Amino acid sequence: MKDIRADAFKVSADAETVSVLFGARQPGAECGRSLPVTDRIVLTRELAEALHARLGEALAEPAGSPSQGLSGATSPHGALPLPSAIEGGAEKARLWLAEVQGLGLPYGLEHSYKLLDKRLLRNRLLVGFRVDAGAAGLHEALCDLCRRLDMPQESIEAFAAQIGAANIVLFGFEENETTCLYKAYLEFGGNLKNMSLENPVPFQIHAGYKWDAFDNRRSSIARYTCHPLLSMQAIQDRLTAFYGEGRDRLATIARKLIARAAERVGEYEFIYAEVLEDGNPRHSYDINLYRANMRVSELRDILMEMAEYFRIPLDDADAAFAWAQDQIVGHLSGGTDRQGRDFLTVYFGAFGSSC
């Protein structure tokens, strides 16, 4: 297939056809000069109208999707996890997806890759719903969904008590080396909007409820503390301090990725949070990079450096990142997981930030 890159286009129509002309600027050409036509596509009116309708559907932001962090998909296309390596994992994935779609709401979709020593975990999905302007009964419907997914009772009570303060609710499915997890997050975006610009102080931006899909007695609650309005240099400094001595290369890789994203935006554009869970050694950070609107392909070299650090087969990593190359990089998280292991996770979605 021919790769067409154009600097300009022009549309013309007659009674039966619609023509789209493409032009490309020649090296050294003066601005303002007419561009030579390089290609022309002629469509029947019926086909042009159908194409216009489909493009409109694709570009429209779903009413229930978050405006940042999880924006994009409104259909299950691309949402199904990969074949499961866990006995019963495929059934758990299908149940999760059926329950999420059963709400009948448009949602945002985000994939992620988690890198651990010699492992690349890919069966990880998040879907998000905006709930701050939700319909009557939506909160109860989301709590019922938690019950059907067998969230522990203690977590359901905490989830129900906090959902009124959330503007976004997210549900996650994750397959690791030994089991599958269900996850539910409450995002408190209002805390970010209401913070003092003169005296920004840390606040809780997410609550994360996570439980084993096969045995909900294995569960945890994560608290995400946002450190607002950090400059890019301050984020870099926090990463250096976070990793401390002996993990210099991890710190370098993380700083390099953040610096690449920072080339696209100004200071104070990224949201930095740190994460703790009771009862396990989890201590990690999460940096929201959506405002950079940067594709996975633009970070390919750094992502492969991550894979090399974690001793992941490079052919596997290359294929995985190639699959996601046109997606927008959403978050970078890293630190120590529940088993005390170093990790880095890259989240990505179909759309970037409109903020």
XYZ file of C-alpha atoms in Angstrom:
355
model
C 0.000 0.000 0.000
C 1.272 3.478 -0.888
C 2.148 5.734 2.069
C 0.659 9.204 1.354
C 1.816 12.254 3.268
C 0.183 15.556 2.334
C 0.583 19.158 3.461
C -2.815 20.225 2.137
C -6.006 18.924 0.648
C -8.982 20.290 -1.257
C -12.437 18.804 -1.661
C -14.639 19.403 -4.686
C -17.914 17.852 -5.742
C -20.337 17.612 -8.597
C -23.743 15.992 -8.888
C -22.392 12.422 -8.737
C -18.879 12.398 -7.286
C -16.706 13.890 -4.545
C -13.005 14.446 -5.236
C -10.275 14.899 -2.620
C -7.020 16.410 -3.919
C -3.807 16.055 -1.916
C -0.694 18.211 -2.244
C 2.798 18.007 -0.790
C 5.278 20.848 -0.267
C 8.528 20.379 -2.113
C 11.843 20.841 -0.282
C 12.899 24.500 -0.459
C 9.551 25.709 -1.771
C 8.345 29.114 -0.568
C 5.412 29.340 1.799
C 2.232 30.559 0.168
C 3.037 29.046 -3.194
C 0.549 26.671 -4.767
C 1.279 23.052 -4.033
C 1.447 20.451 -6.762
C -1.286 17.836 -6.617
C 0.220 14.487 -5.740
C -2.866 12.328 -5.458
C -6.597 12.448 -6.089
C -9.308 10.214 -4.674
C -12.702 10.193 -6.387
C -15.683 8.806 -4.494
C -19.298 8.387 -5.411
C -21.584 10.631 -3.358
C -23.016 7.573 -1.557
C -19.567 6.334 -0.574
C -18.428 9.813 0.471
C -21.475 10.221 2.708
C -20.854 6.820 4.298
C -17.183 7.675 4.868
C -18.159 11.028 6.392
C -20.559 9.316 8.790
C -18.021 6.699 9.879
C -15.295 9.308 10.427
C -17.703 11.343 12.526
C -18.469 8.319 14.682
C -14.778 7.540 15.113
C -13.818 11.079 16.107
C -16.739 11.782 18.426
C -15.807 11.568 22.107
C -18.092 9.118 23.856
C -20.385 10.820 26.350
C -19.364 8.550 29.169
C -15.631 8.447 28.618
C -13.165 10.319 30.754
C -11.669 13.375 29.117
C -8.140 12.407 30.003
C -6.369 9.206 30.812
C -9.002 6.901 29.411
C -10.588 8.203 26.310
C -11.481 6.460 23.158
C -13.087 3.130 22.624
C -16.843 2.799 22.678
C -17.038 -0.723 21.358
C -15.474 -4.007 22.439
C -13.181 -3.978 19.382
C -9.650 -4.513 20.638
C -10.793 -5.016 24.200
C -10.663 -8.782 24.361
C -7.574 -10.004 26.222
C -5.018 -12.270 24.636
C -5.317 -16.039 25.072
C -4.892 -16.830 28.742
C -2.061 -18.957 30.124
C -3.984 -19.415 33.391
C -6.423 -22.329 33.746
C -9.841 -20.706 33.904
C -8.360 -17.304 33.056
C -10.206 -16.962 29.752
C -13.535 -17.520 31.515
C -12.676 -14.880 34.116
C -11.741 -12.444 31.343
C -14.972 -13.076 29.442
C -17.036 -12.672 32.611
C -15.319 -9.370 33.389
C -15.833 -8.030 29.878
C -19.449 -9.187 29.694
C -20.245 -7.511 33.012
C -18.564 -4.250 32.011
C -20.306 -4.148 28.652
C -23.564 -5.184 30.318
C -23.790 -1.738 31.872
C -24.678 -0.461 28.423
C -22.514 2.634 28.807
C -19.829 3.962 26.465
C -16.424 3.555 27.974
C -12.788 4.476 27.531
C -10.306 1.649 27.004
C -6.688 1.455 28.044
C -4.183 -1.379 27.630
C -0.935 -1.773 29.531
C 2.266 -3.782 29.469
C 3.954 -4.647 32.755
C 7.674 -5.426 32.617
C 9.211 -7.648 35.296
C 12.403 -9.662 35.367
C 12.205 -11.994 32.330
C 8.471 -11.327 31.962
C 6.264 -9.101 29.850
C 2.663 -9.212 31.072
C 0.241 -8.072 28.355
C -3.195 -9.289 29.412
C -4.089 -6.090 31.216
C -7.057 -3.859 30.442
C -8.845 -0.930 32.029
C -12.209 0.541 31.084
C -13.481 3.789 32.520
C -16.864 5.462 32.952
C -17.579 9.066 33.801
C -19.927 9.127 36.773
C -19.963 12.734 37.982
C -22.959 13.394 35.743
C -24.222 9.841 35.849
C -27.820 8.805 35.436
C -29.979 8.004 38.443
C -29.082 4.628 39.851
C -25.638 4.523 38.216
C -23.750 4.352 41.506
C -25.832 1.414 42.685
C -25.401 -0.295 39.308
C -21.614 0.006 39.638
C -21.730 -1.378 43.185
C -23.841 -4.290 41.908
C -21.206 -4.900 39.235
C -18.571 -5.124 41.984
C -20.709 -7.721 43.771
C -21.154 -9.804 40.616
C -17.392 -9.738 40.138
C -17.065 -11.035 43.710
C -15.356 -7.999 45.213
C -14.796 -8.653 48.949
C -17.594 -7.289 51.144
C -15.278 -4.951 53.054
C -14.099 -3.423 49.775
C -17.679 -3.081 48.493
C -18.585 -1.088 51.577
C -15.574 1.208 51.163
C -16.243 1.550 47.409
C -19.904 2.446 48.018
C -18.960 4.977 50.695
C -16.562 6.826 48.373
C -18.209 6.587 44.963
C -20.180 9.790 45.502
C -16.926 11.753 45.502
C -15.616 10.173 42.295
C -15.892 11.624 38.817
C -14.583 8.504 37.068
C -14.868 4.794 37.876
C -12.573 2.295 36.219
C -12.685 -1.491 36.112
C -9.615 -3.553 35.344
C -8.658 -7.089 34.401
C -5.100 -8.268 34.861
C -3.447 -11.629 34.320
C -0.091 -12.242 35.981
C 2.153 -15.313 36.162
C -0.123 -17.325 38.464
C -3.632 -15.884 38.553
C -6.043 -13.177 37.383
C -7.054 -10.033 39.218
C -10.133 -7.883 39.052
C -9.695 -4.218 39.889
C -11.947 -1.235 40.506
C -10.716 2.343 40.838
C -12.375 5.501 42.016
C -10.845 8.665 40.566
C -11.341 11.855 42.532
C -10.764 14.421 39.818
C -12.642 17.031 41.798
C -9.771 17.127 44.289
C -7.465 18.180 41.465
C -9.814 20.921 40.270
C -10.364 22.244 43.797
C -6.765 22.350 44.982
C -5.167 25.622 45.925
C -2.843 26.923 43.217
C -1.066 29.125 45.761
C -0.469 26.316 48.243
C -0.821 22.924 46.505
C -0.630 20.042 48.956
C -0.729 16.269 48.340
C -4.193 14.680 48.185
C -5.767 11.343 47.345
C -6.551 11.127 43.643
C -7.448 7.420 43.349
C -8.575 4.523 45.489
C -7.808 1.129 43.976
C -9.646 -2.070 45.016
C -7.979 -5.264 43.777
C -8.881 -8.878 44.371
C -8.023 -12.324 43.045
C -10.624 -13.391 40.501
C -10.431 -16.974 41.802
C -10.197 -16.283 45.551
C -11.330 -12.878 46.778
C -9.723 -13.472 50.174
C -6.563 -12.310 48.409
C -7.305 -8.612 48.080
C -5.801 -5.191 48.668
C -6.729 -1.530 48.674
C -4.311 0.943 47.123
C -4.143 4.659 47.877
C -2.839 6.989 45.181
C -1.508 10.261 46.564
C -1.134 13.036 44.010
C 1.719 15.519 44.440
C 0.287 18.373 42.388
C 1.903 20.978 40.196
C 5.350 19.422 40.139
C 7.685 20.843 37.551
C 9.409 18.486 35.178
C 12.646 18.906 37.124
C 10.831 18.155 40.383
C 9.431 14.932 38.898
C 12.902 13.956 37.699
C 14.281 14.631 41.188
C 11.537 12.554 42.820
C 12.329 9.648 40.505
C 16.007 9.855 41.440
C 15.131 9.842 45.140
C 12.499 7.146 44.694
C 14.958 4.654 43.249
C 17.876 5.632 45.478
C 21.227 3.913 45.245
C 21.620 0.621 43.408
C 18.759 1.131 40.957
C 20.442 3.829 38.921
C 19.662 2.335 35.542
C 15.958 2.012 36.310
C 15.928 5.628 37.407
C 17.771 6.640 34.251
C 15.321 4.804 31.995
C 12.305 6.322 33.733
C 13.798 9.838 33.620
C 14.668 9.392 29.940
C 11.080 8.471 29.084
C 9.687 11.414 31.014
C 12.167 13.761 29.368
C 11.113 12.525 25.918
C 7.488 13.263 26.760
C 8.429 16.667 28.158
C 9.778 17.680 24.759
C 6.129 17.826 23.623
C 4.675 19.965 26.407
C 5.614 22.635 28.910
C 6.322 22.561 32.624
C 3.698 21.343 35.103
C 1.795 19.302 32.494
C 2.075 15.842 34.040
C 0.259 14.441 37.069
C 2.521 12.623 39.525
C 1.187 10.240 42.195
C 2.708 7.706 44.582
C 0.986 4.486 45.582
C 0.909 2.429 48.792
C -1.071 -0.659 49.772
C -1.689 -1.971 53.267
C -0.191 -5.343 54.110
C 2.307 -5.689 51.283
C 5.512 -4.003 50.077
C 3.863 -2.204 47.131
C 5.404 1.240 46.747
C 5.254 2.793 43.347
C 4.730 5.965 41.373
C 2.410 6.801 38.509
C 2.905 9.643 36.032
C 0.072 10.647 33.701
C 1.640 11.539 30.341
C -1.466 11.843 28.182
C -0.991 15.557 27.634
C 2.118 14.845 25.581
C -0.080 13.066 22.983
C 2.887 10.862 22.162
C 2.603 7.565 20.322
C 4.191 4.338 21.511
C 6.305 4.297 18.343
C 8.006 7.533 19.448
C 9.310 5.766 22.567
C 10.279 2.500 20.890
C 13.992 2.839 21.683
C 13.371 3.521 25.371
C 10.788 0.753 25.655
C 13.268 -1.702 24.166
C 15.857 -0.487 26.667
C 13.331 -1.343 29.400
C 12.897 -4.824 27.924
C 16.639 -5.327 27.809
C 16.979 -4.228 31.448
C 14.320 -6.724 32.550
C 15.902 -9.506 30.410
C 12.749 -9.950 28.341
C 13.255 -11.685 24.958
C 13.673 -8.741 22.632
C 11.747 -10.347 19.781
C 8.720 -10.698 22.064
C 9.029 -7.134 23.299
C 9.486 -5.761 19.796
C 6.360 -7.547 18.571
C 4.345 -6.309 21.543
C 5.381 -2.685 21.091
C 4.799 -2.943 17.337
C 1.193 -3.997 18.040
C 0.716 -0.860 20.126
C 2.807 1.535 18.028
C -0.068 3.824 17.015
C -1.531 4.040 20.515
C -1.053 7.123 22.698
C 1.192 6.682 25.738
C -0.915 7.284 28.830
C 0.941 6.514 32.020
C 4.305 5.293 33.230
C 4.271 3.535 36.580
C 7.102 1.825 38.357
C 8.589 0.855 41.675
C 8.122 -2.200 43.872
C 5.160 -4.540 43.406
C 3.269 -6.632 45.985
C 5.918 -9.373 45.795
C 8.729 -6.902 46.344
C 9.895 -6.969 42.718
C 10.975 -4.045 40.567
C 8.589 -3.295 37.708
C 7.739 -0.738 35.066
C 4.314 -0.522 33.442
C 3.399 1.467 30.356
C -0.282 2.278 29.768
C -1.605 3.323 26.386
C -4.901 4.115 24.710
C -6.388 5.068 21.384
C -6.680 8.768 22.144
C -4.587 11.320 23.992
C -5.601 14.320 25.989
C -7.902 17.012 24.753
C -7.039 19.188 27.774
